[in-house]
XYZ file of C-alpha atoms in Angstrom:
665
model
C 79.170 304.169 121.550
C 80.779 301.757 119.097
C 82.119 298.930 121.064
C 84.603 296.209 118.653
C 85.313 292.963 119.611
C 88.163 291.263 119.011
C 88.026 288.534 116.235
C 88.031 284.547 117.477
C 90.625 282.404 115.246
C 89.646 278.550 115.317
C 90.811 276.409 118.401
C 94.536 275.713 117.359
C 94.915 271.573 116.680
C 91.348 271.338 115.919
C 90.247 269.274 112.913
C 86.981 268.572 111.346
C 87.450 265.341 111.486
C 88.320 264.858 114.812
C 85.503 267.407 116.027
C 82.646 266.084 113.983
C 80.961 262.355 114.576
C 79.944 260.487 111.979
C 76.552 258.511 112.290
C 78.976 255.534 111.288
C 81.325 256.361 114.068
C 78.234 257.153 116.367
C 76.894 253.930 115.461
C 80.427 251.703 116.615
C 80.488 254.207 119.961
C 77.502 253.075 120.581
C 77.613 249.707 120.011
C 80.937 249.189 122.627
C 79.112 250.620 125.502
C 76.431 248.044 124.718
C 78.369 245.383 124.500
C 78.459 243.625 128.243
C 79.633 240.722 129.283
C 77.729 239.156 131.959
C 79.585 236.216 132.713
C 83.899 235.896 132.492
C 85.881 233.101 132.179
C 87.342 231.955 135.730
C 90.649 232.975 134.476
C 89.711 236.488 133.448
C 88.058 236.501 136.965
C 90.945 235.665 138.697
C 93.082 237.899 137.215
C 90.906 240.372 137.378
C 90.893 240.745 134.299
C 88.527 241.895 131.191
C 87.007 239.204 129.594
C 85.654 238.922 126.016
C 82.839 236.845 126.649
C 84.359 234.299 123.797
C 83.635 230.878 123.313
C 84.959 228.395 123.895
C 88.027 230.568 124.518
C 88.163 233.975 125.133
C 90.618 236.705 123.664
C 92.337 237.036 126.180
C 92.808 233.146 126.957
C 93.698 232.802 123.385
C 96.626 235.142 123.878
C 98.182 234.224 126.243
C 97.614 230.117 125.346
C 96.393 228.838 128.258
C 93.090 226.627 128.630
C 89.431 228.921 129.306
C 86.834 227.567 130.992
C 83.592 228.835 132.040
C 81.795 228.327 135.363
C 78.456 229.278 133.389
C 76.651 227.039 130.435
C 76.055 228.186 127.017
C 72.399 230.060 127.287
C 72.745 230.794 131.122
C 72.322 234.490 131.559
C 73.883 234.293 135.312
C 75.859 232.923 137.919
C 72.763 232.570 139.585
C 71.394 230.192 136.849
C 74.665 227.754 136.709
C 74.364 227.480 140.392
C 70.347 226.549 140.300
C 71.294 224.329 137.705
C 73.997 222.316 139.870
C 71.870 222.451 142.466
C 69.176 220.258 140.709
C 71.636 218.083 139.329
C 73.059 217.352 142.978
C 69.427 217.131 144.361
C 68.504 214.420 141.278
C 71.470 212.298 142.339
C 70.761 212.464 145.912
C 67.361 211.497 144.332
C 69.023 208.408 142.450
C 71.089 207.334 145.277
C 68.486 207.119 147.889
C 66.350 204.882 145.967
C 69.645 203.265 144.753
C 69.740 202.332 148.934
C 65.920 201.563 149.161
C 66.609 199.197 145.926
C 69.232 197.887 148.080
C 67.221 196.961 150.951
C 64.397 195.935 149.228
C 66.437 192.749 147.046
C 67.300 189.388 148.898
C 70.722 188.669 150.087
C 72.049 186.682 147.144
C 70.463 189.603 144.781
C 72.092 192.742 146.610
C 75.259 191.250 146.287
C 74.767 190.288 142.676
C 74.071 194.599 142.562
C 76.658 195.495 144.531
C 78.960 193.098 142.387
C 77.854 195.400 139.777
C 78.333 198.952 141.143
C 82.132 197.365 141.802
C 82.711 197.282 138.464
C 81.004 199.714 137.102
C 82.564 203.911 137.126
C 78.698 204.816 137.116
C 76.608 203.645 139.834
C 73.523 205.121 138.615
C 73.715 203.432 135.439
C 73.677 200.251 137.599
C 69.909 202.017 139.278
C 68.371 201.974 135.854
C 69.429 198.652 134.912
C 67.979 197.559 137.885
C 64.532 199.673 137.551
C 64.453 198.553 134.084
C 64.976 194.598 134.537
C 62.799 194.561 138.347
C 61.341 191.424 136.345
C 64.595 189.858 134.942
C 65.521 188.315 138.868
C 63.272 185.733 140.006
C 63.429 185.829 143.395
C 63.199 189.719 143.064
C 60.733 192.644 143.711
C 58.316 192.621 140.755
C 57.724 188.348 140.858
C 53.705 188.534 141.075
C 53.077 185.591 142.979
C 54.244 182.991 145.116
C 53.285 180.390 142.689
C 54.566 182.024 140.081
C 58.490 181.676 141.850
C 57.833 178.579 142.418
C 56.996 177.524 138.784
C 60.340 179.490 137.714
C 62.260 177.546 140.103
C 61.378 174.224 139.041
C 62.142 175.300 135.321
C 65.713 176.442 136.765
C 66.193 173.369 138.748
C 65.062 171.330 135.604
C 67.408 173.314 132.964
C 70.376 173.213 135.124
C 69.948 169.234 135.584
C 69.727 169.315 131.969
C 72.594 171.395 131.100
C 75.997 169.251 129.866
C 77.911 172.450 131.603
C 77.123 173.481 134.766
C 78.073 177.850 135.138
C 76.836 180.398 137.575
C 74.919 183.241 136.438
C 75.755 186.044 138.548
C 78.136 188.274 138.383
C 77.391 187.614 134.980
C 73.745 188.464 133.488
C 71.121 189.675 135.725
C 68.453 188.173 133.586
C 68.029 184.164 135.256
C 69.440 181.741 137.328
C 72.226 179.299 136.968
C 70.093 176.803 135.323
C 68.921 178.435 132.246
C 71.846 180.219 131.507
C 73.665 177.141 132.182
C 70.762 175.795 129.681
C 71.999 178.250 126.936
C 76.166 178.365 127.270
C 75.331 174.567 126.441
C 73.676 174.632 124.064
C 76.540 177.226 122.430
C 79.030 175.135 122.673
C 77.305 172.282 121.465
C 76.283 173.210 118.392
C 77.869 176.466 116.506
C 81.356 177.165 118.713
C 83.012 175.143 116.320
C 82.916 177.048 113.276
C 80.567 180.155 113.255
C 81.671 181.020 116.798
C 85.403 179.500 116.852
C 86.664 182.944 117.704
C 85.931 182.554 121.873
C 88.423 180.420 123.153
C 86.480 177.705 125.489
C 89.017 176.696 127.931
C 89.471 180.204 129.194
C 85.904 181.066 128.927
C 84.197 178.249 130.653
C 87.038 179.013 133.368
C 86.548 182.635 134.060
C 82.542 182.238 134.335
C 83.284 179.837 137.259
C 85.469 181.887 139.014
C 83.177 184.480 138.521
C 85.802 188.028 138.344
C 84.585 190.271 135.296
C 87.566 192.548 136.145
C 89.976 190.076 135.645
C 89.027 187.625 132.965
C 90.226 188.527 129.344
C 87.858 186.661 127.519
C 84.604 185.788 129.464
C 82.273 189.420 130.225
C 78.739 190.268 131.575
C 78.388 191.856 127.671
C 79.573 187.931 125.786
C 77.242 186.089 128.178
C 74.204 188.415 127.470
C 74.826 188.221 123.808
C 75.130 184.474 123.613
C 72.608 183.742 126.075
C 70.159 185.824 123.475
C 71.578 184.569 120.505
C 70.932 181.037 122.015
C 67.835 182.294 122.617
C 66.665 182.691 119.009
C 68.410 179.498 117.903
C 66.651 177.009 120.051
C 63.107 176.086 118.796
C 61.379 175.746 121.813
C 59.734 172.491 122.863
C 57.228 171.915 125.585
C 57.312 170.175 129.124
C 53.884 168.611 130.117
C 53.367 171.128 133.264
C 53.635 173.746 131.015
C 52.095 175.090 127.997
C 52.774 178.234 125.436
C 52.304 180.132 122.399
C 53.638 178.512 119.245
C 53.788 182.303 117.711
C 56.658 183.052 120.408
C 60.339 181.252 119.561
C 63.047 181.108 121.689
C 65.223 178.418 123.570
C 63.891 175.343 125.588
C 63.880 176.773 128.902
C 63.884 180.652 128.420
C 60.548 179.719 126.950
C 58.982 178.206 129.445
C 60.309 180.808 131.862
C 58.939 183.601 129.791
C 55.293 181.950 129.817
C 55.287 182.354 133.016
C 56.371 186.243 133.565
C 55.390 187.214 130.449
C 58.642 188.547 129.425
C 61.098 188.153 126.530
C 63.638 186.159 127.917
C 65.287 186.796 124.588
C 64.783 190.631 124.116
C 65.856 190.295 127.917
C 69.455 189.342 127.183
C 69.911 191.654 124.507
C 68.518 194.697 126.433
C 71.161 193.740 129.017
C 73.933 193.190 126.459
C 73.136 196.619 125.196
C 72.845 198.791 128.573
C 76.697 196.690 129.477
C 78.200 197.802 125.627
C 76.813 201.522 126.808
C 78.359 201.236 130.396
C 81.842 200.529 128.607
C 82.059 203.851 126.610
C 83.877 202.672 123.969
C 86.317 201.023 126.354
C 88.382 198.823 124.077
C 89.303 194.810 124.612
C 89.050 191.589 122.931
C 85.756 190.661 124.788
C 83.926 193.553 123.989
C 84.358 192.941 120.460
C 83.778 189.353 120.776
C 80.354 190.415 122.346
C 79.666 192.693 119.364
C 80.298 189.892 117.398
C 77.988 187.917 119.116
C 75.505 190.629 119.145
C 76.016 190.997 115.121
C 74.644 187.544 114.561
C 71.784 188.053 116.852
C 70.967 191.101 114.949
C 70.339 189.995 111.352
C 68.623 186.633 113.167
C 65.840 189.129 114.097
C 66.363 190.865 110.940
C 68.327 193.695 112.440
C 70.348 193.927 109.769
C 71.373 198.056 110.631
C 71.580 197.314 113.719
C 73.607 194.504 113.194
C 76.070 196.114 110.277
C 76.359 198.620 113.328
C 78.027 196.259 115.918
C 80.011 194.595 112.784
C 82.165 197.748 112.157
C 82.666 198.917 115.592
C 84.149 195.314 116.304
C 85.916 195.690 113.739
C 87.556 198.979 114.088
C 88.065 198.197 118.075
C 89.774 194.854 116.944
C 92.100 197.294 114.467
C 93.026 199.376 117.489
C 93.873 196.360 119.732
C 96.606 195.302 117.488
C 96.270 191.789 118.455
C 98.675 190.629 115.693
C 101.493 192.978 117.418
C 100.302 191.959 120.920
C 100.885 187.942 119.746
C 104.048 188.402 118.015
C 105.192 190.225 121.512
C 104.388 186.549 123.557
C 106.815 184.552 124.649
C 107.064 180.812 125.039
C 105.617 180.499 129.234
C 102.463 178.519 129.722
C 100.504 181.902 130.685
C 101.759 183.692 127.275
C 100.793 180.691 125.086
C 97.721 180.705 126.460
C 97.517 184.504 125.460
C 98.965 183.676 122.255
C 96.234 180.810 121.046
C 93.292 183.148 122.532
C 94.452 185.753 119.922
C 94.909 183.381 117.309
C 91.123 181.913 117.973
C 89.716 185.257 118.021
C 91.760 186.960 114.897
C 90.775 183.613 112.919
C 87.164 182.799 113.859
C 86.277 186.734 113.218
C 87.994 186.192 109.811
C 85.688 183.469 109.214
C 82.604 185.447 110.931
C 83.424 187.799 108.654
C 83.370 185.929 105.279
C 80.279 183.880 105.865
C 78.383 187.503 106.244
C 80.236 188.966 103.460
C 79.222 186.448 101.212
C 75.590 187.160 102.058
C 76.542 190.645 101.081
C 78.226 189.617 97.561
C 81.112 191.786 99.222
C 84.795 190.838 99.831
C 85.545 190.358 103.801
C 86.295 193.440 105.544
C 89.168 191.256 107.604
C 91.741 189.794 105.675
C 93.239 186.407 106.979
C 95.350 187.292 109.850
C 99.332 187.212 109.433
C 99.876 185.106 112.542
C 99.317 181.012 112.557
C 96.232 179.375 113.192
C 94.966 177.830 116.700
C 96.714 174.784 117.694
C 95.309 171.483 118.150
C 95.786 169.840 121.528
C 97.449 166.732 121.533
C 93.695 164.730 122.057
C 92.936 166.009 118.946
C 95.420 165.948 116.950
C 95.479 162.296 117.943
C 91.594 161.894 117.254
C 92.031 163.296 113.959
C 94.850 160.510 112.758
C 92.226 157.797 113.589
C 89.205 159.667 112.683
C 87.308 159.900 115.951
C 84.651 162.580 116.849
C 85.404 164.446 120.168
C 82.287 165.411 122.657
C 82.037 168.428 123.834
C 84.313 168.043 126.993
C 87.194 166.714 124.404
C 87.071 163.402 125.156
C 86.416 160.438 122.833
C 82.981 160.772 121.759
C 80.790 157.607 122.626
C 76.877 156.607 123.398
C 76.857 158.974 126.761
C 78.400 161.828 124.927
C 75.962 164.901 124.128
C 74.744 165.580 121.001
C 76.070 166.643 118.511
C 79.998 164.834 117.932
C 82.481 167.350 117.728
C 84.955 167.238 114.362
C 88.228 168.195 115.644
C 90.381 170.363 113.571
C 87.478 171.447 111.436
C 87.335 174.646 111.695
C 91.220 174.836 110.336
C 89.551 173.568 106.805
C 86.995 176.394 106.945
C 90.127 178.593 107.264
C 91.306 177.520 104.136
C 87.870 178.007 102.473
C 88.130 181.138 104.137
C 91.126 182.036 101.792
C 90.139 180.796 98.870
C 86.837 182.976 99.160
C 88.803 186.230 100.270
C 90.745 185.907 96.638
C 87.727 184.949 94.679
C 85.379 187.816 96.133
C 88.507 190.156 95.272
C 88.876 188.944 92.234
C 85.442 189.259 91.139
C 85.202 193.208 92.186
C 88.794 193.916 91.032
C 89.574 191.882 87.896
C 90.550 194.191 84.774
C 88.541 191.799 81.969
C 85.609 191.317 80.888
C 83.081 188.951 82.596
C 82.823 185.873 79.975
C 86.383 186.841 77.820
C 88.489 184.127 77.255
C 91.107 185.697 80.439
C 88.006 185.696 82.717
C 87.268 181.730 81.738
C 90.390 180.452 82.123
C 91.089 182.051 85.424
C 88.148 180.787 86.780
C 88.879 177.396 85.402
C 92.041 177.485 87.188
C 90.670 178.612 90.657
C 87.536 176.126 90.303
C 90.182 173.446 89.438
C 92.212 174.113 92.645
C 89.190 174.318 94.780
C 88.056 170.836 93.731
C 91.644 169.503 94.061
C 91.320 170.577 97.459
C 88.228 169.137 98.337
C 89.409 165.624 97.480
C 92.351 166.051 100.357
C 90.615 167.055 103.237
C 90.390 163.954 106.064
C 87.785 161.494 105.284
C 86.047 162.726 108.459
C 85.357 166.082 107.242
C 83.106 164.607 104.033
C 79.772 164.260 104.697
C 79.738 160.956 102.679
C 81.699 159.480 105.359
C 80.206 161.350 108.466
C 77.443 163.601 108.636
C 77.430 166.010 112.007
C 76.427 169.379 111.533
C 80.032 170.886 111.158
C 80.758 168.539 108.436
C 77.805 169.275 106.634
C 77.915 173.044 107.171
C 81.686 172.740 105.702
C 80.256 170.995 102.755
C 78.053 173.530 101.959
C 80.482 176.308 102.672
C 82.383 174.602 99.410
C 79.550 174.826 97.345
C 78.952 178.749 98.090
C 82.575 179.173 96.977
C 82.012 176.809 94.305
C 78.928 178.989 92.959
C 80.988 182.182 94.128
C 83.743 181.311 91.048
C 80.680 179.863 88.526
C 78.314 182.654 89.106
C 79.455 185.874 87.278
C 79.733 184.088 83.905
C 77.063 183.370 81.461
C 74.443 180.154 82.040
C 75.521 178.726 79.044
C 79.230 179.026 79.018
C 81.374 175.759 79.027
C 83.658 175.154 81.823
C 86.486 172.536 82.154
C 86.074 170.507 85.156
C 87.899 167.223 86.920
C 85.443 165.460 85.371
C 85.664 166.412 81.912
C 82.984 170.155 81.140
C 79.855 170.984 82.045
C 77.812 174.053 81.257
C 78.190 176.987 84.225
C 74.252 176.047 84.618
C 74.843 172.376 84.865
C 77.129 172.637 87.641
C 75.483 175.697 89.593
C 72.496 173.275 89.705
C 74.729 170.392 90.571
C 76.051 172.520 93.326
C 72.635 173.826 94.820
C 71.166 170.017 94.873
C 74.802 168.992 97.035
C 74.214 171.806 99.473
C 70.170 170.402 99.887
C 71.260 166.917 100.013
C 73.879 167.542 102.835
C 71.167 169.615 104.881
C 68.363 166.520 104.446
C 71.110 164.195 105.832
C 71.532 166.695 108.689
C 67.569 166.978 109.504
C 67.137 163.024 109.523
C 69.556 162.242 112.432
C 68.764 165.963 114.260
C 65.513 167.563 115.200
C 65.385 171.490 113.686
C 65.142 172.296 117.195
C 68.976 173.248 117.367
C 69.009 174.540 114.161
C 71.312 177.877 113.601
C 72.178 179.988 110.884
C 74.439 176.900 109.332
C 71.296 174.851 108.713
C 68.947 176.976 107.585
C 71.427 178.966 105.162
C 72.450 176.033 103.151
C 68.765 175.081 101.698
C 68.407 179.092 101.404
C 71.079 179.860 99.239
C 70.419 176.128 97.394
C 66.963 177.303 96.162
C 68.210 181.091 95.005
C 70.828 179.281 93.142
C 68.222 177.016 91.326
C 66.095 179.983 90.803
C 66.725 181.207 87.339
C 66.498 177.576 86.157
C 62.897 176.455 87.548
C 61.960 175.421 83.913
C 64.353 172.332 83.903
C 62.701 169.627 85.661
C 66.183 169.085 87.317
C 65.339 171.609 89.567
C 61.891 171.012 91.037
C 62.536 168.236 93.495
C 65.695 169.914 95.232
C 63.752 173.521 94.930
C 60.623 171.847 96.919
C 63.339 170.007 98.957
C 64.889 173.328 100.537
C 61.759 174.940 100.272
C 60.336 172.285 102.539
C 63.500 172.641 104.966
C 63.089 176.240 105.518
C 59.098 175.711 105.951
C 59.993 173.802 108.377
C 62.017 176.036 110.386
C 59.398 179.055 109.989
C 57.979 178.736 113.876
C 61.397 179.104 115.455
C 63.018 182.246 113.134
C 59.597 183.796 111.718
C 62.709 185.629 109.076
C 62.306 182.502 107.288
C 58.503 183.902 106.004
C 60.279 186.580 104.813
C 62.810 184.795 102.865
C 60.508 182.652 101.474
C 58.581 185.405 99.884
C 61.820 187.001 98.588
C 62.605 183.116 97.042
C 58.863 183.905 94.807
C 59.674 187.488 94.220
C 63.139 186.648 93.217
C 60.961 184.133 90.594
C 58.286 186.178 89.571
C 61.449 188.803 88.499
C 63.452 186.037 86.663
C 59.855 185.406 85.175
C 59.878 181.229 86.245
C 57.468 179.085 87.413
C 57.092 178.450 90.654
C 57.177 174.066 90.569
C 53.366 173.118 91.796
C 54.705 170.866 94.583
C 56.431 173.148 96.198
C 53.428 175.852 96.077
C 51.996 175.042 99.557
C 55.497 176.291 101.308
C 54.658 180.068 99.974
C 50.852 180.131 100.571
C 50.069 181.849 104.333
C 53.339 183.821 104.908
C 51.461 187.147 104.619
C 52.684 189.430 107.867
C 50.195 192.156 107.999
C 51.890 195.751 109.389
C 55.370 194.261 108.414
C 58.026 196.110 107.201
C 60.133 194.866 104.567
C 62.702 197.832 103.488
C 64.993 196.454 106.272
C 65.177 193.051 105.975
C 68.685 191.790 106.198
C 71.331 191.864 103.839
C 72.824 188.978 104.393
C 69.506 187.485 102.752
C 71.459 188.339 99.042
C 70.098 187.896 95.943
C 71.686 186.605 92.743
C 73.241 189.868 90.841
C 71.209 188.755 87.921
C 70.873 191.826 85.280
C 67.070 190.760 85.190
C 66.806 191.529 89.338
C 68.755 194.966 88.582
C 66.784 196.236 86.110
C 63.704 195.485 87.776
C 64.730 196.923 91.274
C 66.439 199.926 90.206
C 64.589 203.378 89.878
C 67.423 204.640 88.012
C 71.119 204.133 86.945
C 72.492 205.299 90.251
C 70.600 203.056 92.357
C 72.338 199.610 91.235
C 74.666 199.274 93.736
C 72.383 199.902 96.195
C 69.604 197.868 95.612
C 71.432 194.869 94.201
C 71.780 193.046 97.524
C 68.138 194.162 99.067
C 65.877 191.382 99.380
C 63.243 194.096 101.170
C 62.929 196.363 97.586
C 61.849 193.154 95.639
C 59.572 192.115 98.262
C 57.895 195.323 98.018
C 58.093 195.732 94.364
C 56.163 192.794 94.318
C 54.171 192.834 96.735
C 52.980 196.588 94.859
C 52.065 194.242 91.941
C 49.264 192.141 93.921
C 51.326 188.663 92.721
C 50.498 186.075 95.123
């Protein structure tokens, strides 16, 4: 029997697209199913909402406009991993605090008190622990002193240093490196020799007052960073001398008393101060204040003394960037006429004008215009006693009294920084002119403009007080000013061809003759200083004069007039070689420049260029401040290609490297 079935109709509303699944759709659905967020953000957890897991903000938080926070770090797969990490971190902190507690128990009462003071002034106590651990040799009375005999010898050095120091200041809480004697000796030397010009940005009265009060939190000028930077710099600048009861290696260089201390401990006191300064800078974590700017400026000079020019450049830009953000000129104008506000105005004025002076001196070495323009505020005022001393032509001593037989050396020249500021303003204009002039070097317009600049400089030189002139008074500061005048003059003359006729106050001379005259003048000034003060106190201002003069004479060594002065300059540099090993590199650089310019070293100066090899020394990062004159011959020898001139024109290390490669000496 046949059975008939009803025909089946397709399902209503169904479409092939709805019922069929393409491979792509299947893949997308599969991916959506596999996308599982293991850890939701804190907000989604609280709302029990679905979290996309996106970092740094999930989709839900972005849409609602609220901040998104995760309890689990990137890369951690679960909350358990996060808790394990946090537990390990807390466990480490507990161990570190226990170690800090043990360290405090093991210290003497005074040393423990110093550590507690440091903890109070530092947000992170663990950083203090690291400092103490890395510097366990720094305190003569702390754990780490090898023997009682060593401690006694250190105490002898301390007593001798304190007794001979002109300024007595406390080491603590400013530094953990050493005690009062060594610090007092270094601070005294700083204000005796370099403060009048190179470091005029430090207000001496306020610095000493705050250092003796011992309150870093309320200090404006003095700070642990600045104190350690000063001590590191002075440890480099002073040539060591031996006391009868101690012997030491002449190959090391540092300050007299710190030298003796490091002979006993076997530690480099200079680097110890520098290391603590670096740690203190790190602990400040970018906090902006005037004392940090001043500390960075001193560290800049220290880095250049020790041949770490790239590090010095970092300190330089850090200091000047922070100085810009501090807006001290606005602060200066907002201060009134009360006694406290007048002190504040003096501090700011000294800082801004002094830093401009330092920047100008450094920029001369870089052959670049200064970063800091002349400040737009009045210069630091002289005290009544300084004004009367200047009018009477009297020098003053370290304590601000009239200089006498019993006064500490050297005599201080009142107001000489003001003349240095005048030179800085001139040098700023000249270096800007050299960089931006819109006509060719050696053209009639160029010669006319330089004639005008040179004439004004010589006229200004004739107006400075007699006591600033080395023909009247020879002091470290008058010699430094004399050298600066010659360097500004050479900045005007150097870009012109050597045979260019140049009008001056005496009638006229060629550029070559004038450059030789100014170089010889700087050498003679430095030589006068050497006859009065021994090289153990020499700083940058002293050996930079003969070095710059030697470089200025190098292109004309075929002229017999240059032989004697060139030899004198090399002799003065070589005297400082035990104190500043970088001078060996400077002398090799001079010899390399002589070779590059196809000149011959005078026979009388050859001994100063012998035995200067430094095995294993890297000369690629020689301080850029040890500049080379921008002669075309030098550029051609240095440059590996047409794009390298700007980079290589100031790098002494590249010239020495290429010269060494030819095994010329």
